[in-house]
Coordinates of C-alpha atoms and ligand atoms in Angstrom, one line a residue:
M147 CA -2.0 15.5 204.0
R148 CA 1.8 15.5 204.1
K149 CA 1.9 14.1 200.6
L150 CA -0.4 16.8 199.3
L151 CA 1.8 19.5 200.9
L152 CA 4.8 18.0 199.2
I153 CA 3.0 18.0 195.8
V154 CA 2.0 21.6 196.3
I155 CA 5.6 22.6 197.2
A156 CA 6.9 20.6 194.3
S157 CA 4.5 22.3 191.9
V158 CA 5.3 25.8 193.2
I159 CA 9.0 25.1 192.7
L160 CA 8.4 23.8 189.2
L161 CA 6.2 26.8 188.4
T162 CA 8.7 29.3 189.7
S163 CA 11.6 27.6 187.9
C164 CA 9.5 27.6 184.7
A165 CA 8.7 31.2 185.1
A166 CA 12.4 32.0 185.5
D167 CA 13.7 29.8 182.7
K168 CA 16.7 31.2 181.0
Q169 CA 15.9 31.9 177.4
S170 CA 18.3 32.9 174.6
V171 CA 17.1 34.0 171.2
S172 CA 19.4 35.1 168.4
T173 CA 18.5 36.9 165.2
E174 CA 19.9 39.0 162.4
A175 CA 18.4 42.4 161.7
M176 CA 19.6 45.9 160.9
D177 CA 22.8 44.5 159.3
T178 CA 23.9 43.1 162.6
F179 CA 23.7 40.1 164.9
M180 CA 21.4 40.4 167.9
K181 CA 21.1 38.2 170.9
F182 CA 18.4 38.4 173.6
E183 CA 18.9 36.6 176.9
Y184 CA 16.3 36.8 179.6
Y185 CA 14.4 34.9 182.3
G186 CA 10.8 34.2 181.4
D187 CA 8.6 32.7 178.8
E188 CA 9.7 31.7 175.3
K189 CA 7.2 33.9 173.5
A190 CA 8.9 37.1 174.7
G191 CA 12.0 36.3 172.8
D192 CA 10.0 35.5 169.6
E193 CA 8.2 38.8 169.9
L194 CA 11.5 40.7 170.4
A195 CA 12.8 39.0 167.2
D196 CA 9.6 39.9 165.3
M197 CA 9.8 43.5 166.5
V198 CA 13.4 44.1 165.3
K199 CA 12.6 42.4 162.0
S200 CA 9.6 44.5 161.3
L201 CA 11.4 47.7 162.3
D202 CA 14.2 46.7 159.9
K203 CA 11.6 46.1 157.2
A204 CA 10.2 49.6 157.7
L205 CA 13.5 51.5 158.2
S206 CA 15.9 49.7 155.7
V207 CA 17.5 52.0 153.1
T208 CA 18.2 49.1 150.8
D209 CA 14.9 47.1 150.9
K210 CA 12.8 48.4 148.0
N211 CA 9.6 47.5 150.0
S212 CA 10.6 49.5 153.1
E213 CA 8.8 52.7 154.1
I214 CA 12.1 54.7 154.2
F215 CA 13.1 53.4 150.7
R216 CA 9.7 54.6 149.4
L217 CA 10.1 58.0 151.2
N218 CA 13.7 58.4 149.7
S219 CA 12.5 57.6 146.2
D220 CA 9.2 59.4 146.2
G221 CA 10.2 62.4 148.3
S222 CA 6.9 62.3 150.3
T223 CA 4.9 59.6 151.8
P224 CA 2.7 58.7 154.8
L225 CA 4.6 56.7 157.4
S226 CA 3.8 54.2 160.2
K227 CA 3.8 55.4 163.8
D228 CA 7.3 53.9 164.5
S229 CA 9.0 55.6 161.6
L230 CA 7.3 58.9 162.3
R231 CA 8.1 58.8 166.0
L232 CA 11.8 58.0 165.3
I233 CA 12.1 60.7 162.6
K234 CA 10.6 63.4 164.8
R235 CA 12.8 62.5 167.7
S236 CA 15.9 62.3 165.5
L237 CA 15.1 65.8 164.1
E238 CA 14.9 67.2 167.6
L239 CA 18.1 65.6 168.6
S240 CA 19.9 66.7 165.4
E241 CA 19.0 70.3 166.3
K242 CA 20.1 69.9 169.9
L243 CA 23.3 68.3 168.8
G244 CA 24.1 71.2 166.4
G245 CA 23.9 68.9 163.3
A246 CA 26.6 66.4 164.5
L247 CA 23.7 63.9 164.1
D248 CA 22.0 64.3 160.7
I249 CA 19.6 61.7 159.5
T250 CA 19.9 63.0 155.9
I251 CA 23.5 61.8 155.7
L252 CA 22.6 59.0 153.3
P253 CA 23.7 60.6 150.0
V254 CA 27.2 60.9 151.5
V255 CA 27.2 57.5 153.1
E256 CA 26.4 56.0 149.7
K257 CA 29.3 57.8 148.0
W258 CA 31.7 56.1 150.4
G259 CA 30.2 52.7 149.6
F260 CA 29.0 52.0 153.1
I261 CA 25.5 51.0 151.9
N262 CA 26.4 48.4 149.3
Q263 CA 29.9 47.5 150.6
N264 CA 31.6 48.8 147.4
Y265 CA 34.0 50.9 149.5
R266 CA 35.8 53.7 147.7
V267 CA 37.3 57.1 148.4
P268 CA 35.2 59.4 146.3
P269 CA 36.7 62.6 144.8
K270 CA 36.0 65.7 146.8
S271 CA 33.8 67.1 144.1
E272 CA 31.4 64.1 144.5
I273 CA 31.3 64.5 148.2
D274 CA 30.6 68.2 147.9
E275 CA 27.8 67.5 145.4
A276 CA 26.3 64.9 147.8
L277 CA 26.7 67.2 150.8
K278 CA 24.3 69.7 149.2
K279 CA 21.5 67.3 149.9
V280 CA 22.5 66.8 153.5
N281 CA 20.5 68.9 156.0
Y282 CA 18.0 67.7 158.5
N283 CA 16.0 70.9 157.9
N284 CA 15.1 69.4 154.5
V285 CA 12.8 67.0 156.4
S286 CA 9.3 68.1 157.3
V287 CA 6.6 66.2 159.1
Y288 CA 3.0 67.1 158.6
N289 CA 0.4 64.9 160.3
S290 CA 1.5 61.4 159.5
S291 CA 3.4 62.3 156.3
V292 CA 7.0 63.1 155.8
T293 CA 8.3 65.3 152.9
L294 CA 11.9 65.6 151.8
K295 CA 13.2 68.5 149.8
N296 CA 16.5 69.4 148.0
G297 CA 17.2 65.8 147.2
A298 CA 17.4 64.8 150.9
K299 CA 17.4 61.1 151.8
I300 CA 17.0 59.6 155.2
D301 CA 19.2 57.0 157.0
L302 CA 18.1 56.1 160.5
G303 CA 21.1 53.7 161.0
A304 CA 22.5 55.8 163.8
V305 CA 19.3 55.6 165.9
A306 CA 17.3 52.5 164.9
K307 CA 18.9 50.1 167.4
G308 CA 18.3 52.5 170.2
Y309 CA 14.6 52.7 169.2
A310 CA 14.4 48.9 169.1
A311 CA 15.9 48.8 172.6
D312 CA 13.2 51.3 173.8
K313 CA 10.4 49.2 172.2
S314 CA 11.7 46.0 173.9
K315 CA 10.8 47.3 177.3
Q316 CA 7.1 47.2 176.5
I317 CA 7.3 43.6 175.2
L318 CA 9.2 42.5 178.3
R319 CA 6.6 44.2 180.6
E320 CA 3.8 42.4 178.8
H321 CA 5.5 39.1 179.4
R322 CA 6.4 40.0 183.0
V323 CA 10.1 39.6 182.3
S324 CA 12.0 41.5 184.9
S325 CA 15.5 40.2 184.2
A326 CA 17.1 40.5 180.7
I327 CA 20.2 41.4 178.8
L328 CA 19.4 42.3 175.2
N329 CA 22.1 42.9 172.6
F330 CA 20.9 44.8 169.6
G331 CA 24.3 44.7 167.9
G332 CA 26.3 47.1 170.1
T333 CA 23.3 48.7 171.7
I334 CA 22.6 46.9 174.9
A335 CA 19.5 46.9 177.1
A336 CA 20.2 45.8 180.7
V337 CA 16.7 45.2 182.0
G338 CA 16.2 44.8 185.8
S339 CA 19.1 43.0 187.4
K340 CA 20.5 39.5 187.3
P341 CA 18.2 36.8 188.7
D342 CA 20.3 36.8 191.9
N343 CA 19.6 40.6 192.2
S344 CA 23.1 41.7 191.5
P345 CA 23.6 44.3 188.7
W346 CA 24.3 43.4 185.1
R347 CA 27.9 43.9 184.0
V348 CA 28.1 45.3 180.5
G349 CA 31.4 45.1 178.7
I350 CA 32.9 48.1 176.9
A351 CA 34.8 46.8 173.9
D352 CA 38.5 47.5 173.5
P353 CA 38.6 49.6 170.3
E354 CA 42.1 48.1 169.5
N355 CA 40.8 44.6 170.0
P356 CA 37.0 44.7 169.7
S357 CA 36.5 41.1 170.6
G358 CA 37.8 41.9 174.1
Y359 CA 36.7 44.3 176.8
L360 CA 38.6 47.2 178.3
G361 CA 36.2 47.4 181.2
F362 CA 32.7 46.8 182.5
I363 CA 29.8 48.9 183.7
S364 CA 27.6 47.6 186.5
C365 CA 24.1 48.7 186.0
R366 CA 20.3 48.0 186.4
D367 CA 17.6 49.1 184.0
K368 CA 19.9 51.0 181.6
I369 CA 20.5 51.1 177.9
I370 CA 24.1 51.4 176.7
A371 CA 24.9 52.4 173.1
T372 CA 28.4 52.3 171.8
S373 CA 29.7 53.8 168.5
G374 CA 33.2 52.7 167.6
G375 CA 35.4 53.3 164.6
Y376 CA 36.0 49.5 164.6
E377 CA 32.4 48.6 163.9
R378 CA 32.5 49.2 160.1
Y379 CA 35.3 50.6 158.1
F380 CA 37.6 50.1 155.2
D381 CA 41.3 50.8 154.7
N382 CA 42.8 52.5 151.7
D383 CA 46.3 53.7 151.1
G384 CA 47.2 53.3 154.8
R385 CA 44.3 55.3 156.0
R386 CA 41.2 54.1 157.8
Y387 CA 37.7 55.3 156.8
I388 CA 35.0 54.6 159.3
H389 CA 31.2 54.5 158.9
I390 CA 30.5 57.6 161.1
I391 CA 30.5 60.7 158.9
D392 CA 31.0 64.3 159.9
P393 CA 27.9 66.0 158.3
K394 CA 29.9 69.2 158.0
S395 CA 32.7 67.9 155.8
G396 CA 31.2 64.7 154.3
Y397 CA 34.3 62.8 155.4
P398 CA 34.5 59.8 157.8
V399 CA 35.3 61.0 161.2
D400 CA 39.0 60.9 162.0
N401 CA 39.6 62.6 165.3
D402 CA 41.0 61.8 168.8
I403 CA 38.1 59.5 169.7
A404 CA 38.2 55.6 169.4
S405 CA 34.7 54.9 170.9
V406 CA 31.9 56.6 172.7
S407 CA 29.4 54.7 175.0
V408 CA 26.3 56.5 176.3
I409 CA 24.2 55.2 179.2
S410 CA 20.7 56.3 180.1
D411 CA 17.1 55.1 180.3
D412 CA 16.4 56.3 176.8
G413 CA 17.7 54.1 173.9
V414 CA 17.2 56.6 171.1
L415 CA 19.1 59.3 173.1
C416 CA 21.9 56.9 173.8
D417 CA 22.2 55.8 170.2
A418 CA 22.0 59.3 168.8
L419 CA 24.5 60.7 171.3
S420 CA 27.0 57.9 170.8
T421 CA 27.2 58.7 167.1
A422 CA 27.1 62.5 167.6
L423 CA 29.6 62.8 170.4
F424 CA 32.0 60.7 168.3
V425 CA 31.5 63.3 165.5
K426 CA 32.1 66.2 167.9
G427 CA 35.5 64.9 169.0
L428 CA 36.9 64.8 172.5
S429 CA 36.7 68.5 173.5
G430 CA 33.2 69.1 171.9
A431 CA 31.9 65.8 173.4
L432 CA 33.2 66.7 176.9
R433 CA 31.7 70.1 176.7
Y434 CA 28.3 68.6 175.7
C435 CA 28.5 66.2 178.6
T436 CA 29.1 68.9 181.1
E437 CA 26.2 71.0 179.7
N438 CA 23.7 68.1 179.7
D439 CA 23.0 65.7 182.6
D440 CA 20.4 63.4 181.2
F441 CA 22.9 60.7 180.4
D442 CA 26.3 59.3 181.4
C443 CA 29.1 58.4 179.0
V444 CA 32.4 56.6 178.6
I445 CA 34.7 58.2 176.0
V446 CA 37.7 56.2 174.9
T447 CA 40.4 58.1 173.0
K448 CA 42.9 56.7 170.4
D449 CA 45.7 57.5 172.9
K450 CA 44.1 55.0 175.4
K451 CA 42.5 57.4 177.8
I452 CA 39.1 56.8 179.2
Y453 CA 36.9 59.8 180.2
I454 CA 34.0 58.7 182.5
S455 CA 31.1 60.7 183.8
D456 CA 31.4 61.4 187.5
S457 CA 28.3 59.5 188.4
L458 CA 29.6 56.3 186.6
A459 CA 33.0 56.3 188.4
D460 CA 31.9 53.8 191.0
S461 CA 30.2 51.4 188.6
F462 CA 33.0 51.2 186.0
T463 CA 35.7 48.6 186.5
L464 CA 38.8 48.8 184.3
S465 CA 40.0 45.4 183.1
D466 CA 42.8 46.5 180.8
D467 CA 45.4 48.6 182.6
S468 CA 47.0 49.8 179.4
Y469 CA 44.1 52.3 179.5
K470 CA 44.2 55.2 181.9
I471 CA 41.0 56.6 183.5
I472 CA 40.8 60.4 183.4
K473 CA 38.3 61.9 185.9
E474 CA 37.1 65.3 184.7
Ligands
ADP130 P1 26.6 51.4 164.6 O1 25.6 51.2 163.5 O2 27.9 50.7 164.3 O3 26.1 51.1 166.0 P2 26.2 54.2 164.9 O4 25.0 54.1 165.8 O5 27.2 55.2 165.3 O6 27.0 52.9 164.7 O7 25.6 54.6 163.5 C1 26.3 54.7 162.3 C2 25.4 54.7 161.1 O8 24.7 55.9 161.1 C3 26.2 54.7 159.8 O9 26.3 53.4 159.3 C4 25.4 55.6 158.9 O10 24.4 54.8 158.3 C5 24.7 56.5 159.9 N1 25.5 57.7 160.1 C6 26.9 58.0 159.9 N2 27.2 59.2 160.3 C7 26.1 59.8 160.8 C8 25.8 61.1 161.3 N3 26.7 62.0 161.5 N4 24.5 61.3 161.6 C9 23.5 60.4 161.5 N5 23.8 59.2 161.0 C10 25.0 58.9 160.6
MG131 MG1 24.3 55.5 167.2

C-alpha cells in the first residue's frame, strides 16, 4: 500500500514537472529573430513558430507569393482573414492617430532603400512623387477584398509583430500554457507570470547601447512593443536615417524621441502606437497619452529623459542612472 502511494506521488510529481517543462523555441520571421520561452508542452512552441511563419508568408512585401505582394501589384484582391483583420484595424488606428501611422507608406520606404537594404538618400523630388501615393484613405475594404487606388501600396511592418503577439494568446490557451515570455523581435508578450508566480520583468533597451537595458517593467499578461531609432537605420554624411518615416514629409523621423514602448493587452494597438507616437514627437505623443487611457507607455528622449505613464510608475525600475525619470 505504501509502495503504491509512493508510486502515485512519484508519477504526480513527474506529470506536473512534465507539464511545466521549460521550453525554448527560436525562429526567424518578419525580418527578425524571435524567441519563445514558456512552460508547457513542446507542440505549443512549434505552433507559435508556424503561426509567425505563415503570417510572414501572407504579409511580406518582398515575397512574390504573398497576399500583400499580390495586392500591391494587382491593386485589388481577396485576402485571408488575418490580412483583412489586420488591415481593417490598422486603418481605424491610422485615422485615430491622425495619419502618424499610415500603412500605405511603402512607396516612400522603398525610396530610402529600407526594403532591399540598398540604402540611399533620395532627392526630394523622388520623395514628393512617392508621397503622392501615400494615404491610408486609398485603401478600401469590401467584403473580403481590398482595393488600392492612386498607386497605393501596403506595408504592415509597423503592426505585424503586434498581430502575431495577439494570435499567440489563443495558441497558448489551447495548449494550457499559462506562463510564457514571447519575443517577436522587439514586441514582447508576457503571458501570465513566472512559474513562481512573480511578475515577468521586461527590459527596455537603452537606445544608446541597445544590447543593454535602461530599465525593466514588471508585468503580468501584457504586450510591450518598442519602436526605436536603433532598430534599423543607415548613416550618410554624418546624419542618421531611421526606418520610421513621417508620412507627412516622407523623411525618416528625426525628432526628440529615441524610443517609445507601449504596454497594453492589445498587441496591434501597442505596435501601432509605438510607431505612431514616435512619429508624433514628444509633445504630440504626451498629448495623445493624456487624451487616451487604454495603454501605458515609456518614452525615452534623445536627451536621456524617460517619460512614464502614472500607472506604470510603480512597476518600472531604472537600472541606468544616466537617465532621468520625468513624472508628468
Ligand atoms: P520595428 O519593425 O523595428 O519593430 P516599427 O514597429 O516601428 O519597428 O515598424 C517600422 C516599420 O513600419 C518600418 O520598417 C516600415 O516598414 C513601416 N513604417 C515606417 N514608418 C511608418 C509609419 N509612419 N506608418 C506605418 N508604417 C511605417
Ligand atoms: Mg510598431
